[in-house]
Coordinates of C-alpha atoms in Angstrom, one line a residue:
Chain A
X1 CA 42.5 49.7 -13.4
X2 CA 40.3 52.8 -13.0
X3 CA 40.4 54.9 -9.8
X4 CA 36.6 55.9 -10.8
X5 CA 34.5 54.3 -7.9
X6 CA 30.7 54.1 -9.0
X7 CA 28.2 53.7 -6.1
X8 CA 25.3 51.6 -6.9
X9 CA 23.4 50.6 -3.4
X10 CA 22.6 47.0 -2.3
X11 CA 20.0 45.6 0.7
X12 CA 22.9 45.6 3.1
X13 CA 25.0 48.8 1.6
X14 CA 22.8 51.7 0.9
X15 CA 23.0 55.5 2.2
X16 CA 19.5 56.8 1.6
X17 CA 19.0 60.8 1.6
X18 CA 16.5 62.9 1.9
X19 CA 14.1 66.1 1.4
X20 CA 15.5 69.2 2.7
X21 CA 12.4 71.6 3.3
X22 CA 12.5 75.5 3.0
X23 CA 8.8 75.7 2.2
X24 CA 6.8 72.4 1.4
X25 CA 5.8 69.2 2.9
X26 CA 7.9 66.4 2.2
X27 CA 5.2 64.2 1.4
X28 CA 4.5 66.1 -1.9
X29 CA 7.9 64.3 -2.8
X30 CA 6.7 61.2 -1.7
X31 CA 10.8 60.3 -1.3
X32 CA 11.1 56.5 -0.5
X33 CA 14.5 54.1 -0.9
X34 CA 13.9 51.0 -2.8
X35 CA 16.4 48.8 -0.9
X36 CA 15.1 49.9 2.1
X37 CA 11.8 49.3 1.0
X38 CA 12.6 45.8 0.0
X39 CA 14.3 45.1 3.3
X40 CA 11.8 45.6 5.4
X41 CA 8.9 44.1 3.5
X42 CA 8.1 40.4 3.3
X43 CA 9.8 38.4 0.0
X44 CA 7.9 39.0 -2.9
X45 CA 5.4 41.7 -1.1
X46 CA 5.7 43.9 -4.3
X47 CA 5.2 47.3 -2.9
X48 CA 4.7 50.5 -4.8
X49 CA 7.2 53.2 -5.2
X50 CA 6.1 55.1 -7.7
X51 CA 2.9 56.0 -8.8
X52 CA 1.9 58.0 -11.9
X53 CA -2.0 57.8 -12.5
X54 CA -2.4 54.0 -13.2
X55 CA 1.1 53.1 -13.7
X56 CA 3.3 51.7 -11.1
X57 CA 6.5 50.8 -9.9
X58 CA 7.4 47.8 -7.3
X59 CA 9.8 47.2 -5.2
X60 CA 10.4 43.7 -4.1
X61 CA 12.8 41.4 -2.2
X62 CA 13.2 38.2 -4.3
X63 CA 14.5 35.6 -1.9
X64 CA 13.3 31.9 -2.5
X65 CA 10.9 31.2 -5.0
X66 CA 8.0 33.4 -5.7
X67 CA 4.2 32.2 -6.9
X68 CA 3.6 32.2 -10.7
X69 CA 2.5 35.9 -11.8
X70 CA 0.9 36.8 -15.3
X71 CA -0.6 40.0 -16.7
X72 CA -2.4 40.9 -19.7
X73 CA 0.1 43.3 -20.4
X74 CA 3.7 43.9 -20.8
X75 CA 6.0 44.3 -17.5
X76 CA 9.5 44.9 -17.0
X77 CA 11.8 43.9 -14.3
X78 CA 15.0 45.6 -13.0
X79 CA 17.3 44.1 -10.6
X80 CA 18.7 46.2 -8.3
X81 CA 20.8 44.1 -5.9
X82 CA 21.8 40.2 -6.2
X83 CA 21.2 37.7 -8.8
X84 CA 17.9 36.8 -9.7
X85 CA 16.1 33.9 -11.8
X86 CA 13.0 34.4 -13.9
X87 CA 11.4 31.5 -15.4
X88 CA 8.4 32.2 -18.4
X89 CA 5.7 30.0 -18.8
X90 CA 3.3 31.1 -22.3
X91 CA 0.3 30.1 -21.1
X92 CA -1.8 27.5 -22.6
X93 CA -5.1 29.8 -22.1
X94 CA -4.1 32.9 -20.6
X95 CA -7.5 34.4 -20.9
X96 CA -8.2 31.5 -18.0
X97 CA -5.9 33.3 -15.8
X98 CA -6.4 37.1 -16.5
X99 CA -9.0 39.3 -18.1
X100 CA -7.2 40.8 -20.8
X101 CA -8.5 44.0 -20.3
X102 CA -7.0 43.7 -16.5
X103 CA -4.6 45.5 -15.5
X104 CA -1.3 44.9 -13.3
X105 CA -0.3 41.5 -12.7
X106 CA -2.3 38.8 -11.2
X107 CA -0.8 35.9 -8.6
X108 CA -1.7 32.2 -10.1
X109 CA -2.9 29.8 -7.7
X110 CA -1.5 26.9 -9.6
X111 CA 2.4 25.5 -8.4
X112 CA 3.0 25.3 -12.4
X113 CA 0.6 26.8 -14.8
X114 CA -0.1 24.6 -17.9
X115 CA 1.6 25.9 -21.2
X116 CA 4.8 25.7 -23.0
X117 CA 8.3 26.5 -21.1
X118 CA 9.4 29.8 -23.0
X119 CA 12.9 29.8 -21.5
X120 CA 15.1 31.0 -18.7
X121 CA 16.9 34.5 -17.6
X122 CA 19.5 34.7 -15.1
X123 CA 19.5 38.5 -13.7
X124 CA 22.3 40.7 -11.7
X125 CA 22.4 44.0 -11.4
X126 CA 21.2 46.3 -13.8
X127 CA 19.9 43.8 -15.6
X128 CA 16.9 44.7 -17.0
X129 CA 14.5 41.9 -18.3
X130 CA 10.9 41.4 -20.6
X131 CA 8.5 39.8 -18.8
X132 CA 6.1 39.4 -21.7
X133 CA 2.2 39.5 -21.9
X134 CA 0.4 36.1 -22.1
X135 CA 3.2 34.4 -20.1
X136 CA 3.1 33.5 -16.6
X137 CA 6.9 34.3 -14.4
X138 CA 8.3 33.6 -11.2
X139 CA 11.4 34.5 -9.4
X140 CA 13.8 33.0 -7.7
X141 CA 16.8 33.7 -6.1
X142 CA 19.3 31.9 -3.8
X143 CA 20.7 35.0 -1.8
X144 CA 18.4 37.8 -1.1
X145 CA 17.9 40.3 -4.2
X146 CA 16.0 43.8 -4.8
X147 CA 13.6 43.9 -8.0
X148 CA 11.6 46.7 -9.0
X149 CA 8.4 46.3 -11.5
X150 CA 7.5 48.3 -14.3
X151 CA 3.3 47.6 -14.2
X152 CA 0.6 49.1 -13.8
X153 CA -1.3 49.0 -10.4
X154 CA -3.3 45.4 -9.7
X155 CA -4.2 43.0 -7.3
X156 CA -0.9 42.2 -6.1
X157 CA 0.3 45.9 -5.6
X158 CA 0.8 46.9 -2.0
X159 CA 0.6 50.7 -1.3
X160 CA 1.9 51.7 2.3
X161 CA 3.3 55.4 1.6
X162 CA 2.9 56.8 4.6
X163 CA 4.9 53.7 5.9
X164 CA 8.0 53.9 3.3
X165 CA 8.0 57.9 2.5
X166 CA 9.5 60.7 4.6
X167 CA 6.7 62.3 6.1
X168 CA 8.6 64.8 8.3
X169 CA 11.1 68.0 7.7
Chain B
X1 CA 4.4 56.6 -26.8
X2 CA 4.9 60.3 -25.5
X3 CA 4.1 62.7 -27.7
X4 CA 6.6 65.3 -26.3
X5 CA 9.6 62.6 -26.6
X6 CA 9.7 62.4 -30.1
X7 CA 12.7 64.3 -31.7
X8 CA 10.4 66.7 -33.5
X9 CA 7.9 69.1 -31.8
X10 CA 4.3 68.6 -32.3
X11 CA 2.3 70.0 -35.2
X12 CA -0.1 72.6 -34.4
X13 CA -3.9 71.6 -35.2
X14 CA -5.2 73.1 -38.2
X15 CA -7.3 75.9 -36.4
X16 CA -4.2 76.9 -34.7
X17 CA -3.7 81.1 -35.2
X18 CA 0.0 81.1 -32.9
X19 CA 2.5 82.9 -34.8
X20 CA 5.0 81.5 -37.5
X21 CA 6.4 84.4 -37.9
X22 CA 10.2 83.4 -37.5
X23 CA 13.4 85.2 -39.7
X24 CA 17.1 84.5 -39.9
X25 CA 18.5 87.7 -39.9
X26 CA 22.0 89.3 -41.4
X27 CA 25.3 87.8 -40.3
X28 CA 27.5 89.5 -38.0
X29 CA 30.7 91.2 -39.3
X30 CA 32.2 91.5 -36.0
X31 CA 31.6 87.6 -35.1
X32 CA 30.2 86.3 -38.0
X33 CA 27.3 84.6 -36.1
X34 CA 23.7 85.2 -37.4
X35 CA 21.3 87.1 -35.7
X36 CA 17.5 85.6 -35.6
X37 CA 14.1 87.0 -34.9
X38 CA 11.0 84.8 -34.0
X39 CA 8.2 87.3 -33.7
X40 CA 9.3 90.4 -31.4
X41 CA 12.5 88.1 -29.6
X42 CA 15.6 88.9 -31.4
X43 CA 18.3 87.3 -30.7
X44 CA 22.5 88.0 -31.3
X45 CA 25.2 86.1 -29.9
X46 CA 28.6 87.2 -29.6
X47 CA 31.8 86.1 -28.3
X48 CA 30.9 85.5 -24.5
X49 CA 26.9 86.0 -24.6
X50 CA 23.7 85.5 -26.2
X51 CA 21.9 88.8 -26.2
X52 CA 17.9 88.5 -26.0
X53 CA 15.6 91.5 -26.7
X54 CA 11.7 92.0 -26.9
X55 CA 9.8 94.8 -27.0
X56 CA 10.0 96.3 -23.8
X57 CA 13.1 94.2 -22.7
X58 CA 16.8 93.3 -23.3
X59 CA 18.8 90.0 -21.3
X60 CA 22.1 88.4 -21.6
X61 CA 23.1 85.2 -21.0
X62 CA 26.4 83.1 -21.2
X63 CA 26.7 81.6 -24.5
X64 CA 27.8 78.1 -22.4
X65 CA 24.6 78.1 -20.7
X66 CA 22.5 79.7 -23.5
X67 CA 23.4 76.6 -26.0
X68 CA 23.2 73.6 -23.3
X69 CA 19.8 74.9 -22.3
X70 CA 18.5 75.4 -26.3
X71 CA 19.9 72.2 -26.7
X72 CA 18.2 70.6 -24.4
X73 CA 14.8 72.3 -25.2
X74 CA 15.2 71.2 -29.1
X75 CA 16.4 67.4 -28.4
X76 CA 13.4 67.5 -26.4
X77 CA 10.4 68.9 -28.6
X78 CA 9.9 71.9 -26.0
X79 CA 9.8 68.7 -23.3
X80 CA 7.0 68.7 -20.9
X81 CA 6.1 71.7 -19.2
X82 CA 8.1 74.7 -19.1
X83 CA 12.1 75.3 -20.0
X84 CA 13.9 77.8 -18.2
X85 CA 16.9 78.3 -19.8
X86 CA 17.5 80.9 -16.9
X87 CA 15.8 82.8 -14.2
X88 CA 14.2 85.0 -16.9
X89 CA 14.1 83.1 -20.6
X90 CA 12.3 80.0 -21.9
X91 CA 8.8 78.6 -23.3
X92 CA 6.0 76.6 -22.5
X93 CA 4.9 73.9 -24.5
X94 CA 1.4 73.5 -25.6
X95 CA 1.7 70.4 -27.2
X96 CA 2.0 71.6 -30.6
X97 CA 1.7 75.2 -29.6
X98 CA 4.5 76.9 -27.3
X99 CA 5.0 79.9 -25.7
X100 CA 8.8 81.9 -25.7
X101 CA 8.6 84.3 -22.6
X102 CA 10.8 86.7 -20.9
X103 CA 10.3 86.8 -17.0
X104 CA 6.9 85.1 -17.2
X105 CA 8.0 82.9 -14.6
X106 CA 10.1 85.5 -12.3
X107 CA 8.4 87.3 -9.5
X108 CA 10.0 90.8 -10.5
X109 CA 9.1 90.7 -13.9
X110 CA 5.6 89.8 -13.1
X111 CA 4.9 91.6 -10.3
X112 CA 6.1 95.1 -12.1
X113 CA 4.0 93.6 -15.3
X114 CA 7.5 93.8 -17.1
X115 CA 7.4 90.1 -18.5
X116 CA 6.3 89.5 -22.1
X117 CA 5.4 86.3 -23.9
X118 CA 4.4 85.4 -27.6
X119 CA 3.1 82.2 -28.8
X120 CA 4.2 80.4 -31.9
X121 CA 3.3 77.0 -33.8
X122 CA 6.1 74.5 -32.7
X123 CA 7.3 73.3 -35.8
X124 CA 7.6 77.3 -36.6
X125 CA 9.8 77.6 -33.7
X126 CA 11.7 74.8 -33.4
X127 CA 12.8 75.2 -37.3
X128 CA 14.3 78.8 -36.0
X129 CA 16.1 77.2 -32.8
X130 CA 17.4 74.4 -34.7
X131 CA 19.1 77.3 -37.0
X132 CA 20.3 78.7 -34.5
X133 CA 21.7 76.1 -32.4
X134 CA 23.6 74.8 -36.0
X135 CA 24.7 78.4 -36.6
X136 CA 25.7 79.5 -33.4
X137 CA 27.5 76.0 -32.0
X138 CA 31.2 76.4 -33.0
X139 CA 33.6 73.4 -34.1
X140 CA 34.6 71.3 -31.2
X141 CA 31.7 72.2 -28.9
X142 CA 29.5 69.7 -27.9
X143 CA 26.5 71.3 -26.0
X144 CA 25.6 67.4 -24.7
X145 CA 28.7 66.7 -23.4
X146 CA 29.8 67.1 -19.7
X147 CA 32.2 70.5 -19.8
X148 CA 35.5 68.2 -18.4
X149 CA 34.5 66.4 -22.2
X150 CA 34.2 69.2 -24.5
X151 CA 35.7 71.9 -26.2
X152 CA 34.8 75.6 -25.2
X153 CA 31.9 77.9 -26.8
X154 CA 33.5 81.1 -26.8
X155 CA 35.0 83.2 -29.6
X156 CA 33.7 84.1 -32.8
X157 CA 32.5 82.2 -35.7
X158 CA 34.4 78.9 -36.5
X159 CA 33.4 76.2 -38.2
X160 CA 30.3 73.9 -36.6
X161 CA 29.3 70.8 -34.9
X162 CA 26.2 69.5 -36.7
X163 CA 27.1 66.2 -35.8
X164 CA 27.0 66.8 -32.1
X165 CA 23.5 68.4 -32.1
X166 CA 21.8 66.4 -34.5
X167 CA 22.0 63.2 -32.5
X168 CA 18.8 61.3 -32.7
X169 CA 17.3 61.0 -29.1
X170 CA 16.3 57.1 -28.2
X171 CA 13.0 56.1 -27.7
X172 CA 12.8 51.9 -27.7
X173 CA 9.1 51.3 -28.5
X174 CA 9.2 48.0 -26.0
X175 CA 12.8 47.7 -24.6
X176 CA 16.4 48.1 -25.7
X177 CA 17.4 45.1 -27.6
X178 CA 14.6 43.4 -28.4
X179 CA 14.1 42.2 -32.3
X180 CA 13.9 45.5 -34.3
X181 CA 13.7 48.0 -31.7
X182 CA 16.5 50.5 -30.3
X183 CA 20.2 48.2 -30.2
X184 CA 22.3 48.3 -27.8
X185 CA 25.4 50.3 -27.1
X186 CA 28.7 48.8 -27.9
X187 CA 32.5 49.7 -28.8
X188 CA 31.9 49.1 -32.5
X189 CA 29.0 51.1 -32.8
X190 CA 30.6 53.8 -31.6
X191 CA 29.8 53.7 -27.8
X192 CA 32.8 53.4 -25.6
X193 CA 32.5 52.8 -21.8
X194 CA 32.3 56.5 -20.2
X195 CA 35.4 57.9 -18.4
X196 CA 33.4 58.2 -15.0
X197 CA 31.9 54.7 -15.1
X198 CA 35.2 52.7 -16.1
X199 CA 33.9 50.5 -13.1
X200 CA 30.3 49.5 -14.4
X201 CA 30.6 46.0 -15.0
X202 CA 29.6 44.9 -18.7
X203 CA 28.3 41.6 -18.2
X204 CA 25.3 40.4 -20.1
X205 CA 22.5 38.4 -18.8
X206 CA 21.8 35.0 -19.2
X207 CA 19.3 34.4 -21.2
X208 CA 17.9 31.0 -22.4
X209 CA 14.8 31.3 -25.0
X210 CA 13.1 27.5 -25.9
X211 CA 12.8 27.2 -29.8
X212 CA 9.9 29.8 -31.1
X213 CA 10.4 32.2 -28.1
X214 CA 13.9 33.7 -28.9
X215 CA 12.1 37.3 -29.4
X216 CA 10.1 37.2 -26.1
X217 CA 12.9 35.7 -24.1
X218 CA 14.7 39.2 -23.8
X219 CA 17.0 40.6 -21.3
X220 CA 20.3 43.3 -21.3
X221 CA 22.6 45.0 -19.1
X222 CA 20.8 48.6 -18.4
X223 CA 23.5 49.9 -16.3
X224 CA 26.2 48.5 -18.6
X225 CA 24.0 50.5 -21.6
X226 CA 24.2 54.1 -19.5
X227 CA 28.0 53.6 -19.0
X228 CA 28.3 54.2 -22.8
X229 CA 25.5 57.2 -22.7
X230 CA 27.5 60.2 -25.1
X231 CA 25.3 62.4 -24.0
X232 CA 24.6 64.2 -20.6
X233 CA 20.8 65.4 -18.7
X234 CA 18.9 63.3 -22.1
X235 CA 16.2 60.9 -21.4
X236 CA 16.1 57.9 -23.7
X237 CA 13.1 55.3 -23.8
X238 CA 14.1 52.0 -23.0
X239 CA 10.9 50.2 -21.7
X240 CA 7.5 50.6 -22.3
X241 CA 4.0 50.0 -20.4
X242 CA 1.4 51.5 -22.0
X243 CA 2.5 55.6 -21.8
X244 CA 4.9 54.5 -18.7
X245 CA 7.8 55.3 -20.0
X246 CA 11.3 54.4 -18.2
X247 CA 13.9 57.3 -19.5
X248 CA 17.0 56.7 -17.8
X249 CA 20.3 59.0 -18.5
X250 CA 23.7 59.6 -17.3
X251 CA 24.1 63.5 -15.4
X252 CA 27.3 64.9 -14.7
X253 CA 27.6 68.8 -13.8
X254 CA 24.1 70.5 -13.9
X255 CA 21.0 70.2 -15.4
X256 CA 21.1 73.0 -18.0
X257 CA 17.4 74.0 -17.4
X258 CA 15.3 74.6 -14.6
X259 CA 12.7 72.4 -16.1
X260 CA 9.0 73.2 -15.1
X261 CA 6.8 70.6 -14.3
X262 CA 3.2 70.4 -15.8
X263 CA 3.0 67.1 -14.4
X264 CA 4.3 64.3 -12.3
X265 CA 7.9 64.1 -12.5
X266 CA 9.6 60.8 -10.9
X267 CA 13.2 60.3 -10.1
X268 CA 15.1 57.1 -9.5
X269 CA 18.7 57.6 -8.4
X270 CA 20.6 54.1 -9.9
X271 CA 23.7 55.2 -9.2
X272 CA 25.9 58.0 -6.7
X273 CA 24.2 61.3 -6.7
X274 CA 22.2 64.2 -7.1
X275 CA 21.2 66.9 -5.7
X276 CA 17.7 68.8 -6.6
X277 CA 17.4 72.6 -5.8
X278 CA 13.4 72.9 -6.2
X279 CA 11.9 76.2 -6.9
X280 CA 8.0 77.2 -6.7
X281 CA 6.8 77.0 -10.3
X282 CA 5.5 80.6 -10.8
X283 CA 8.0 82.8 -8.9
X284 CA 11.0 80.3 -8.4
X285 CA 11.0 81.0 -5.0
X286 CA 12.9 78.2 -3.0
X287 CA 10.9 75.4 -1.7
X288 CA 12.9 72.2 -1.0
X289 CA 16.4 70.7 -1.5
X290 CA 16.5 67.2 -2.2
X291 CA 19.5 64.6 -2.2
X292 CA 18.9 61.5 -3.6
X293 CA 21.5 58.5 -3.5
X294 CA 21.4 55.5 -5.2
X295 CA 18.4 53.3 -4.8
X296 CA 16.3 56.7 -3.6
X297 CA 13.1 57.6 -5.5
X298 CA 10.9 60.8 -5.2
X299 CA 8.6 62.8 -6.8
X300 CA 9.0 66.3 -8.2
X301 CA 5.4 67.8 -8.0
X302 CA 2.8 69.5 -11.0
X303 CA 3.7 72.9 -9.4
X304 CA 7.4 73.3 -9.1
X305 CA 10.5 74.0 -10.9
X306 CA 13.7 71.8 -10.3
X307 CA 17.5 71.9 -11.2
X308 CA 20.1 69.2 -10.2
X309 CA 23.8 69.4 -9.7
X310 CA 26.2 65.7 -10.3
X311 CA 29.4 66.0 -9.6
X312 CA 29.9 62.3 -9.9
X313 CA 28.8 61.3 -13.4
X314 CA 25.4 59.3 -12.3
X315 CA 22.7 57.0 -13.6
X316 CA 19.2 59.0 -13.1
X317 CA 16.0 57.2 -14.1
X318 CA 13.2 59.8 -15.3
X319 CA 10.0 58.2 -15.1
X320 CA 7.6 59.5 -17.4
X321 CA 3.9 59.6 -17.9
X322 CA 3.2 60.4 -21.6
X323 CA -0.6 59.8 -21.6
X324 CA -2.5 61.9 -24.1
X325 CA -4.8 62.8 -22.2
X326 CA -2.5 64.6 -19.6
X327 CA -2.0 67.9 -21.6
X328 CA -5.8 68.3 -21.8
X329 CA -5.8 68.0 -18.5
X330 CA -3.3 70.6 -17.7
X331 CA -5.1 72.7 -20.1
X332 CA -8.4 72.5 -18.0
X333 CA -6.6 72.8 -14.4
X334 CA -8.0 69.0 -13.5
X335 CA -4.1 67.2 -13.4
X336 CA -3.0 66.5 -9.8
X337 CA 0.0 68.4 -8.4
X338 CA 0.7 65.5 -6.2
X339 CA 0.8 61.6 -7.7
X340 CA -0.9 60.5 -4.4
X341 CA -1.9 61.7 -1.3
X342 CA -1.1 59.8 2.3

């Protein structure tokens, strides 16, 4: 057995820590903690992160089952924290659904978009999974989970940085 | 894909008039290490040191730190931005172009006017520090490596470790695993679990593709792929959006550069910790300290310098933007220092 103790954080373990300032603001760092994030945000509210011009990166609580999603571009998920289901729809028309020239992902209003079942993953954590354009996903997850999203910002992005990051010295 | 994260530096446009004038000079009798000159820098390493002179200017540094930083700065094509290798040495890359200076970026040196600088074609330079690196990296030194997992540097001349520093950086063009892109790490391909994350569990995902969809169907054990990281403070690509790059690594020790931003840096702490000592860009003067624990996630501004310090072996996740439109942007003063403003 190793004596080595690697600390990974979880929704109900996590020790965040912070910007020490000698001469700055802190927001310039715009320092957030994604399980704290996902604790304190409604399931599925897939709030941003990280921000680099277009790109994004959410942070989510998957709890339950989440609405179909579908992007006209790649995405990636992580989980953090918990187990987590993702099932993949490839749409029948996904130009129906999504511009493909949009960006980020887009929330479907159907309970199960028409098109062929692409298959199942079954996610813990640091499991990092494909969530492939043209397809349509949704999470679920028995226990509460943390997810983050490699996208780009859209429709279903919520930014609230001056609610997640350290603002003060 | 990034254009500073391929293995190789840039090629200077056409037009380009920067410098290839680069030499390997006579080896040493004393220590039978090569000296090398790359337009008025000369450099000489002996047993303890590297020894750095230009016109106007001499500079020593420890051979330890001298080779993990040039490392570093050739794995990564001159990286993004600026590589200090100390307080005084480094370059700036251009993108194809890149700048070597002594004390550009040191209040002192600048502030007397005693800092010099030269500009080369990158694939002029690069084919110097590559020579060097080769020449000057002694048997049973790994520059990569975490000190607690390597030989020592010092001495004089004996034998090499191309093997070591030739290691092709990963960049996975959609994500680790998938059909022809990067594989992953395992025993038999010559990626044993690290010492410091003997604990990382090494489970796969489940994954269940219908007929037709086994290639899209795609999923792998990130954390499980960075316990077997050889390597320590090296990005590697392993997903893609667009020029969103995700380029997680395993740190242990310190970062062997105080790396300069030109752009948007972003940091996601997977695992234990690190702390950041972050410098003002131009005269390294301190501005912040920042500890980030697992599941933290911050921003190192346009405009600063940074360093971090792992005593824990840890899982980092460097967020990259490698748009090609971002060094033109640099280049005309319009980039943002900050990603957003609140």
């Amino acid at each position: 057995m190793s004596d080595v103790i690697t600390r990974f954080g979880s929704l109900d373990d996590y020790e965040k820590g912070g910007v020490e300032i000698i001469n700055d603001d802190p927001r310039n760092y715009v320092f957030s903690n994604v399980f704290e994030v996902a604790k304190t945000n409604a399931p599925y509210a897939r709030v941003a992160v990280g921000i680099n011009f277009e790109y994004v990166i959410e942070a989510a609580r998957a709890e339950g089952t989440s609405p179909w999603y579908t992007c006209a571009h790649d995405e990636f998920v992580l989980c953090m924290d918990g187990d987590v289901e993702v099932h993949l729809v490839k749409l029948a028309r996904p130009d129906d659904h999504v511009d493909p020239e949009h960006e980020g992902a887009v929330q479907l209003a159907d309970a199960m978009p028409e098109g062929r079942k692409m298959g199942r993953l079954v996610l813990g954590r640091g499991h990092q999974g494909l969530l492939p354009v043209g397809a349509a996903y949704r999470f679920h997850a028995e226990k509460p989970a943390v997810i983050l999203v490699q996208t780009i910002l859209g429709d279903v992005t919520v930014q609230k940085w001056a609610e997640i990051c350290q603002t003060t010295a | 894909m990034a254009m500073s994260l391929s293995l190789d530096a840039q090629a200077a446009p056409t037009t380009s008039t920067a410098s290839t004038d680069t030499e390997t000079l006579e080896i040493s009798n004393q220590t039978g290490f090569r000296a090398f000159r790359a337009g008025g820098f000369h450099f000489k390493r002996d047993e303890y040191f590297a020894h750095l002179s230009w016109p106007g200017g001499t500079h020593i540094i420890p051979i330890d730190v001298f080779l993990r930083a040039m490392m570093r700065d050739v794995a990564w094509g001159f990286f993004y931005g600026v590589v200090n290798f100390d307080a005084v040495f480094g370059t700036i890359n251009h993108y194809g172009e890149v700048t070597m200076f002594a004390g550009r970026f040191n209040d002192a040196y600048r502030s007397a006017g005693r800092d010099y600088s030269e500009r080369f074609q990158s694939a002029a330079l690069m084919a110097t520090f590559k020579e060097l690196l080769s020449d000057w990296t002694v048997a049973g030194y790994d520059p990569f490596a975490a000190p607690m997992e390597t030989g020592v540097p010092w001495g004089v001349k004996q034998g090499a470790n191309d093997a070591a520093i030739t290691r092709q950086r990963v960049t996975a063009h959609r994500m680790v695993g998938l059909l022809g892109d990067t594989p992953l790490r395992t025993d038999t391909a010559g990626f044993p679990v690290n010492r410091q994350f003997a604990d990382v569990p090494q489970d796969q995902p489940v994954v269940e593709a219908e007929p037709g969809f086994e290639h899209e169907v795609s999923a792998y054990n990130l954390f499980g792929y960075l316990s077997r990281s050889d390597v320590t403070w090296n990005p590697s690509v392993c997903s893609v959006v667009g020029d969103s790059l995700f380029c997680p690594t395993s740190e242990e020790f310190i970062l062997p550069v105080e790396h300069g931003n030109d752009r948007c840096e972003w940091f996601l702490q997977l695992s234990d910790e690190i702390t950041w000592d972050v410098k003002d860009k131009e005269t390294g003067k301190p501005r912040a300290r920042v500890l980030a624990r697992a599941g933290d996630i911050c921003c190192m501004p346009a405009d600063i310098r940074h360093q971090g310090y792992s005593t824990k072996r840890s899982m980092l996740l460097v967020w990259e933007n490698g748009a090609a439109k971002i060094p033109q942007m640099i280049a005309e003063g319009t980039a943002p220092v900050t990603p957003v403003q609140f």
